[in-house]
């Protein structure tokens, strides 16, 4: 069963560019005045204070989204059975209630929430999340990381669909793909071929928007999965070696992918 993350709150009718900071002099709605019982309302607080509250409630190092299923979560030494993979999920009561307060709060806070880095444990959860967002909400996305991007065949249909929808995220600053350690550069080329088939329409849109293929490709980076890093640590391998291989792989990925993008159809 897929946990469907829903786009919370009702955004303003007029599309507007939102900043991470709130102007203390911003005009408030009529309901920001003192409440009938004489207590101070949230919107009566100075903009700096409200911004501190938003950041405390909404900003994290990352927000992880995962499909719900039976499985095992592995650590360095322990193996614990879990009913699902789900941690630090962005859908919580504080976040949801905060964005639903009113239009002003939603306008002030939404860019902070969607400015976080969203980690997706698989392509299915990536698609499930992004398909539920409105276009104006997708435009607020800044950082996406797919934790387990692999070359399974046949390809899940949601892979291409998810990247087609990602065209509505013009402000995306980074897309990170995590995968297992590669034994040769031919493995990376195979990986590039699969990813290119999934994302070509999106990449071409980004390249056109940014004015160059290279700018679009440099938005993407590859990195090793955390379980590979743990695997290295268990075997006392030098972490500098894995970091060097990761850098080489990322550079080669950019080179191959740029060639694919510039090759005539």
CSV table of C-alpha atoms in Angstrom, one decimal:
chain,number,residue,atom,x,y,z
A,1,UNK,CA,0.0,0.0,0.0
A,2,UNK,CA,1.4,3.4,-0.9
A,3,UNK,CA,1.3,6.2,1.6
A,4,UNK,CA,0.0,9.1,-0.4
A,5,UNK,CA,1.4,12.5,0.7
A,6,UNK,CA,-1.1,15.2,0.1
A,7,UNK,CA,-0.5,18.8,-0.7
A,8,UNK,CA,-1.6,20.6,2.5
A,9,UNK,CA,-3.3,23.9,2.6
A,10,UNK,CA,-5.0,26.2,0.2
A,11,UNK,CA,-2.5,28.5,-1.6
A,12,UNK,CA,-3.5,32.1,-2.5
A,13,UNK,CA,-5.5,32.5,-5.7
A,14,UNK,CA,-2.9,34.8,-7.2
A,15,UNK,CA,0.4,33.0,-8.0
A,16,UNK,CA,3.3,34.8,-6.3
A,17,UNK,CA,6.9,34.3,-5.7
A,18,UNK,CA,7.6,33.6,-2.0
A,19,UNK,CA,10.8,34.4,-0.1
A,20,UNK,CA,12.2,32.5,2.9
A,21,UNK,CA,12.1,35.7,5.0
A,22,UNK,CA,9.0,37.6,6.0
A,23,UNK,CA,8.9,41.4,5.9
A,24,UNK,CA,7.9,42.8,9.3
A,25,UNK,CA,5.9,45.5,7.5
A,26,UNK,CA,3.9,43.0,5.4
A,27,UNK,CA,0.3,43.9,5.3
A,28,UNK,CA,-1.8,41.4,7.3
A,29,UNK,CA,-5.3,40.2,6.8
A,30,UNK,CA,-8.2,41.6,8.7
A,31,UNK,CA,-8.3,38.6,11.0
A,32,UNK,CA,-4.8,39.4,12.3
A,33,UNK,CA,-6.1,41.9,14.7
A,34,UNK,CA,-6.7,41.2,18.4
A,35,UNK,CA,-9.2,38.4,18.9
A,36,UNK,CA,-12.5,39.1,20.5
A,37,UNK,CA,-11.3,37.8,23.9
A,38,UNK,CA,-8.5,40.3,23.8
A,39,UNK,CA,-5.7,37.7,23.2
A,40,UNK,CA,-2.9,38.4,20.8
A,41,UNK,CA,-3.3,36.6,17.5
A,42,UNK,CA,-0.5,34.7,15.7
A,43,UNK,CA,-0.4,37.2,12.8
A,44,UNK,CA,0.0,40.1,15.3
A,45,UNK,CA,3.5,38.8,16.1
A,46,UNK,CA,6.4,40.6,14.4
A,47,UNK,CA,7.4,39.0,11.1
A,48,UNK,CA,10.8,38.0,12.5
A,49,UNK,CA,9.1,36.0,15.3
A,50,UNK,CA,6.7,34.3,12.9
A,51,UNK,CA,9.6,33.4,10.7
A,52,UNK,CA,11.5,31.8,13.6
A,53,UNK,CA,8.4,29.7,14.4
A,54,UNK,CA,8.0,28.6,10.8
A,55,UNK,CA,11.7,27.5,10.6
A,56,UNK,CA,11.5,25.6,13.9
A,57,UNK,CA,8.3,23.8,12.7
A,58,UNK,CA,9.1,23.2,9.1
A,59,UNK,CA,12.8,23.2,8.4
A,60,UNK,CA,14.8,19.9,8.6
A,61,UNK,CA,18.0,18.6,7.2
A,62,UNK,CA,15.9,16.4,5.0
A,63,UNK,CA,12.3,15.0,4.8
A,64,UNK,CA,12.0,11.4,3.9
A,65,UNK,CA,9.1,9.9,1.9
A,66,UNK,CA,8.7,6.2,1.5
A,67,UNK,CA,6.3,3.6,0.3
A,68,UNK,CA,4.7,1.5,3.0
A,69,UNK,CA,5.5,-2.2,2.8
A,70,UNK,CA,7.0,-5.1,4.9
A,71,UNK,CA,10.7,-5.3,4.9
A,72,UNK,CA,13.9,-5.1,6.9
A,73,UNK,CA,15.9,-2.1,8.0
A,74,UNK,CA,19.6,-2.8,8.2
A,75,UNK,CA,22.2,-1.2,10.3
A,76,UNK,CA,25.9,-1.8,10.9
A,77,UNK,CA,25.4,-4.8,13.1
A,78,UNK,CA,21.7,-5.3,13.7
A,79,UNK,CA,18.8,-6.3,11.4
A,80,UNK,CA,15.4,-5.3,12.7
A,81,UNK,CA,12.2,-6.2,11.0
A,82,UNK,CA,10.0,-3.2,10.2
A,83,UNK,CA,6.4,-2.9,9.0
A,84,UNK,CA,7.5,-0.2,6.6
A,85,UNK,CA,10.3,2.2,5.7
A,86,UNK,CA,9.2,5.6,7.0
A,87,UNK,CA,11.1,8.1,9.0
A,88,UNK,CA,11.1,11.9,9.4
A,89,UNK,CA,8.0,12.0,7.2
A,90,UNK,CA,7.0,15.6,6.4
A,91,UNK,CA,3.3,14.9,7.0
A,92,UNK,CA,2.8,15.7,10.7
A,93,UNK,CA,0.1,17.5,12.7
A,94,UNK,CA,2.2,20.6,13.4
A,95,UNK,CA,3.1,21.1,9.7
A,96,UNK,CA,-0.4,20.4,8.4
A,97,UNK,CA,-2.3,22.5,10.9
A,98,UNK,CA,0.2,25.4,10.4
A,99,UNK,CA,-0.3,25.5,6.7
A,100,UNK,CA,-4.1,25.3,7.0
A,101,UNK,CA,-4.3,28.2,9.4
A,102,UNK,CA,-5.2,30.8,6.7
A,103,UNK,CA,-4.0,32.2,3.4
A,104,UNK,CA,-1.4,34.5,4.9
A,105,UNK,CA,0.3,31.8,7.0
A,106,UNK,CA,0.3,29.4,4.0
A,107,UNK,CA,1.9,32.1,1.8
A,108,UNK,CA,4.5,32.9,4.4
A,109,UNK,CA,5.4,29.3,5.3
A,110,UNK,CA,5.0,27.1,2.2
A,111,UNK,CA,8.3,28.2,0.6
A,112,UNK,CA,10.1,27.1,3.8
A,113,UNK,CA,8.5,23.7,3.9
A,114,UNK,CA,9.1,22.9,0.2
A,115,UNK,CA,12.5,24.4,0.3
A,116,UNK,CA,13.7,21.4,2.4
A,117,UNK,CA,15.5,18.5,0.7
A,118,UNK,CA,13.0,15.7,0.0
A,119,UNK,CA,14.5,12.2,0.1
A,120,UNK,CA,12.5,9.4,-1.7
A,121,UNK,CA,13.3,5.8,-0.9
A,122,UNK,CA,12.2,4.6,-4.3
A,123,UNK,CA,10.7,5.8,-7.6
A,124,UNK,CA,7.2,4.8,-6.5
A,125,UNK,CA,7.2,7.2,-3.5
A,126,UNK,CA,8.7,9.9,-5.7
A,127,UNK,CA,5.8,9.6,-8.1
A,128,UNK,CA,3.1,9.3,-5.4
A,129,UNK,CA,4.3,12.5,-3.8
A,130,UNK,CA,4.8,14.7,-6.8
A,131,UNK,CA,1.6,13.7,-8.6
A,132,UNK,CA,-0.5,15.0,-5.6
A,133,UNK,CA,1.1,18.4,-5.7
A,134,UNK,CA,-0.4,21.4,-7.5
A,135,UNK,CA,1.8,23.0,-10.2
A,136,UNK,CA,2.3,26.1,-8.0
A,137,UNK,CA,3.5,23.9,-5.1
A,138,UNK,CA,5.8,21.9,-7.4
A,139,UNK,CA,7.4,25.2,-8.4
A,140,UNK,CA,8.5,25.6,-4.7
A,141,UNK,CA,10.6,22.4,-4.7
A,142,UNK,CA,14.3,23.0,-4.4
A,143,UNK,CA,16.1,19.8,-3.6
A,144,UNK,CA,15.2,16.2,-4.4
A,145,UNK,CA,17.1,13.0,-3.7
A,146,UNK,CA,16.2,9.5,-4.8
A,147,UNK,CA,17.8,7.1,-2.4
A,148,UNK,CA,17.5,3.9,-4.4
A,149,UNK,CA,17.6,4.6,-8.1
A,150,UNK,CA,18.5,1.4,-9.9
A,151,UNK,CA,18.2,-0.3,-13.3
A,152,UNK,CA,15.4,-2.7,-12.6
A,153,UNK,CA,13.6,-4.2,-15.7
A,154,UNK,CA,11.0,-3.8,-16.8
A,155,UNK,CA,11.1,-0.1,-15.8
A,156,UNK,CA,8.3,1.0,-13.6
A,157,UNK,CA,5.8,3.1,-15.5
A,158,UNK,CA,5.8,5.7,-12.8
A,159,UNK,CA,9.5,6.6,-13.5
A,160,UNK,CA,8.9,8.4,-16.8
A,161,UNK,CA,5.6,9.9,-15.5
A,162,UNK,CA,7.3,11.3,-12.4
A,163,UNK,CA,10.0,13.1,-14.4
A,164,UNK,CA,7.4,14.5,-16.8
A,165,UNK,CA,5.6,16.0,-13.9
A,166,UNK,CA,8.9,17.4,-12.6
A,167,UNK,CA,8.8,19.9,-15.5
A,168,UNK,CA,6.5,21.9,-13.2
A,169,UNK,CA,9.5,22.5,-10.8
A,170,UNK,CA,11.5,25.3,-12.6
A,171,UNK,CA,13.2,26.4,-9.4
A,172,UNK,CA,14.7,22.9,-8.6
A,173,UNK,CA,18.4,23.4,-7.7
A,174,UNK,CA,19.5,19.8,-7.3
A,175,UNK,CA,18.5,16.2,-8.1
A,176,UNK,CA,20.6,13.6,-6.4
A,177,UNK,CA,20.6,9.9,-7.4
A,178,UNK,CA,22.0,7.4,-4.9
A,179,UNK,CA,23.2,4.0,-6.1
A,180,UNK,CA,25.4,1.1,-5.2
A,181,UNK,CA,29.2,1.1,-5.7
A,182,UNK,CA,30.2,0.8,-9.4
A,183,UNK,CA,32.9,-1.7,-10.5
A,184,UNK,CA,33.6,-0.1,-13.9
A,185,UNK,CA,32.6,3.0,-15.9
A,186,UNK,CA,30.6,0.7,-18.1
A,187,UNK,CA,28.2,0.3,-15.2
A,188,UNK,CA,27.8,4.1,-15.0
A,189,UNK,CA,27.1,4.2,-18.8
A,190,UNK,CA,24.3,1.6,-18.3
A,191,UNK,CA,23.0,3.6,-15.4
A,192,UNK,CA,23.0,6.8,-17.6
A,193,UNK,CA,21.1,5.0,-20.3
A,194,UNK,CA,18.3,4.0,-18.0
A,195,UNK,CA,18.1,7.4,-16.3
A,196,UNK,CA,18.1,9.1,-19.7
A,197,UNK,CA,15.2,7.1,-20.9
A,198,UNK,CA,13.2,8.0,-17.8
A,199,UNK,CA,14.0,11.7,-17.7
A,200,UNK,CA,14.8,12.9,-21.3
A,201,UNK,CA,11.7,15.0,-21.6
A,202,UNK,CA,12.3,16.7,-18.3
A,203,UNK,CA,16.0,17.3,-19.1
A,204,UNK,CA,15.3,18.8,-22.4
A,205,UNK,CA,12.8,21.2,-20.7
A,206,UNK,CA,15.4,22.2,-18.1
A,207,UNK,CA,18.1,22.7,-20.7
A,208,UNK,CA,15.8,25.0,-22.7
A,209,UNK,CA,14.8,26.9,-19.6
A,210,UNK,CA,18.4,27.3,-18.5
A,211,UNK,CA,19.8,28.0,-21.9
A,212,UNK,CA,22.3,25.1,-22.1
A,213,UNK,CA,22.5,21.4,-21.9
A,214,UNK,CA,25.4,21.6,-19.5
A,215,UNK,CA,23.5,23.7,-17.0
A,216,UNK,CA,20.8,21.1,-17.0
A,217,UNK,CA,23.2,18.2,-16.5
A,218,UNK,CA,25.0,19.9,-13.7
A,219,UNK,CA,21.8,20.1,-11.8
A,220,UNK,CA,22.1,16.3,-11.3
A,221,UNK,CA,24.6,14.5,-9.2
A,222,UNK,CA,25.2,10.9,-8.2
A,223,UNK,CA,26.3,9.5,-4.9
A,224,UNK,CA,26.7,6.2,-3.2
A,225,UNK,CA,23.9,4.7,-1.0
A,226,UNK,CA,24.4,4.9,2.7
A,227,UNK,CA,24.4,1.1,3.0
A,228,UNK,CA,27.5,1.0,0.8
A,229,UNK,CA,29.2,3.5,3.1
A,230,UNK,CA,28.4,1.3,6.0
A,231,UNK,CA,29.7,-1.7,4.1
A,232,UNK,CA,33.0,0.1,3.6
A,233,UNK,CA,33.2,0.9,7.3
A,234,UNK,CA,32.6,-2.7,8.3
A,235,UNK,CA,35.5,-3.8,6.1
A,236,UNK,CA,37.8,-1.0,7.4
A,237,UNK,CA,38.2,0.3,3.9
A,238,UNK,CA,39.6,3.8,3.5
A,239,UNK,CA,36.6,6.2,3.1
A,240,UNK,CA,38.8,8.5,1.0
A,241,UNK,CA,38.8,5.7,-1.6
A,242,UNK,CA,35.0,5.6,-1.8
A,243,UNK,CA,34.9,9.4,-1.9
A,244,UNK,CA,37.4,9.4,-4.8
A,245,UNK,CA,35.4,6.8,-6.7
A,246,UNK,CA,32.2,8.8,-6.0
A,247,UNK,CA,33.8,12.0,-7.5
A,248,UNK,CA,35.0,10.1,-10.5
A,249,UNK,CA,31.6,8.5,-11.1
A,250,UNK,CA,29.9,11.8,-10.8
A,251,UNK,CA,32.2,13.5,-13.4
A,252,UNK,CA,31.9,10.5,-15.8
A,253,UNK,CA,28.1,10.6,-15.3
A,254,UNK,CA,28.0,14.2,-16.4
A,255,UNK,CA,30.2,13.5,-19.4
A,256,UNK,CA,28.1,10.6,-20.6
A,257,UNK,CA,24.8,12.2,-20.0
A,258,UNK,CA,25.8,15.4,-21.8
A,259,UNK,CA,26.8,13.3,-24.8
A,260,UNK,CA,23.4,11.6,-24.7
A,261,UNK,CA,21.5,14.9,-24.4
A,262,UNK,CA,23.4,16.5,-27.3
A,263,UNK,CA,23.1,13.5,-29.6
A,264,UNK,CA,20.5,14.1,-32.3
A,265,UNK,CA,17.3,12.0,-31.9
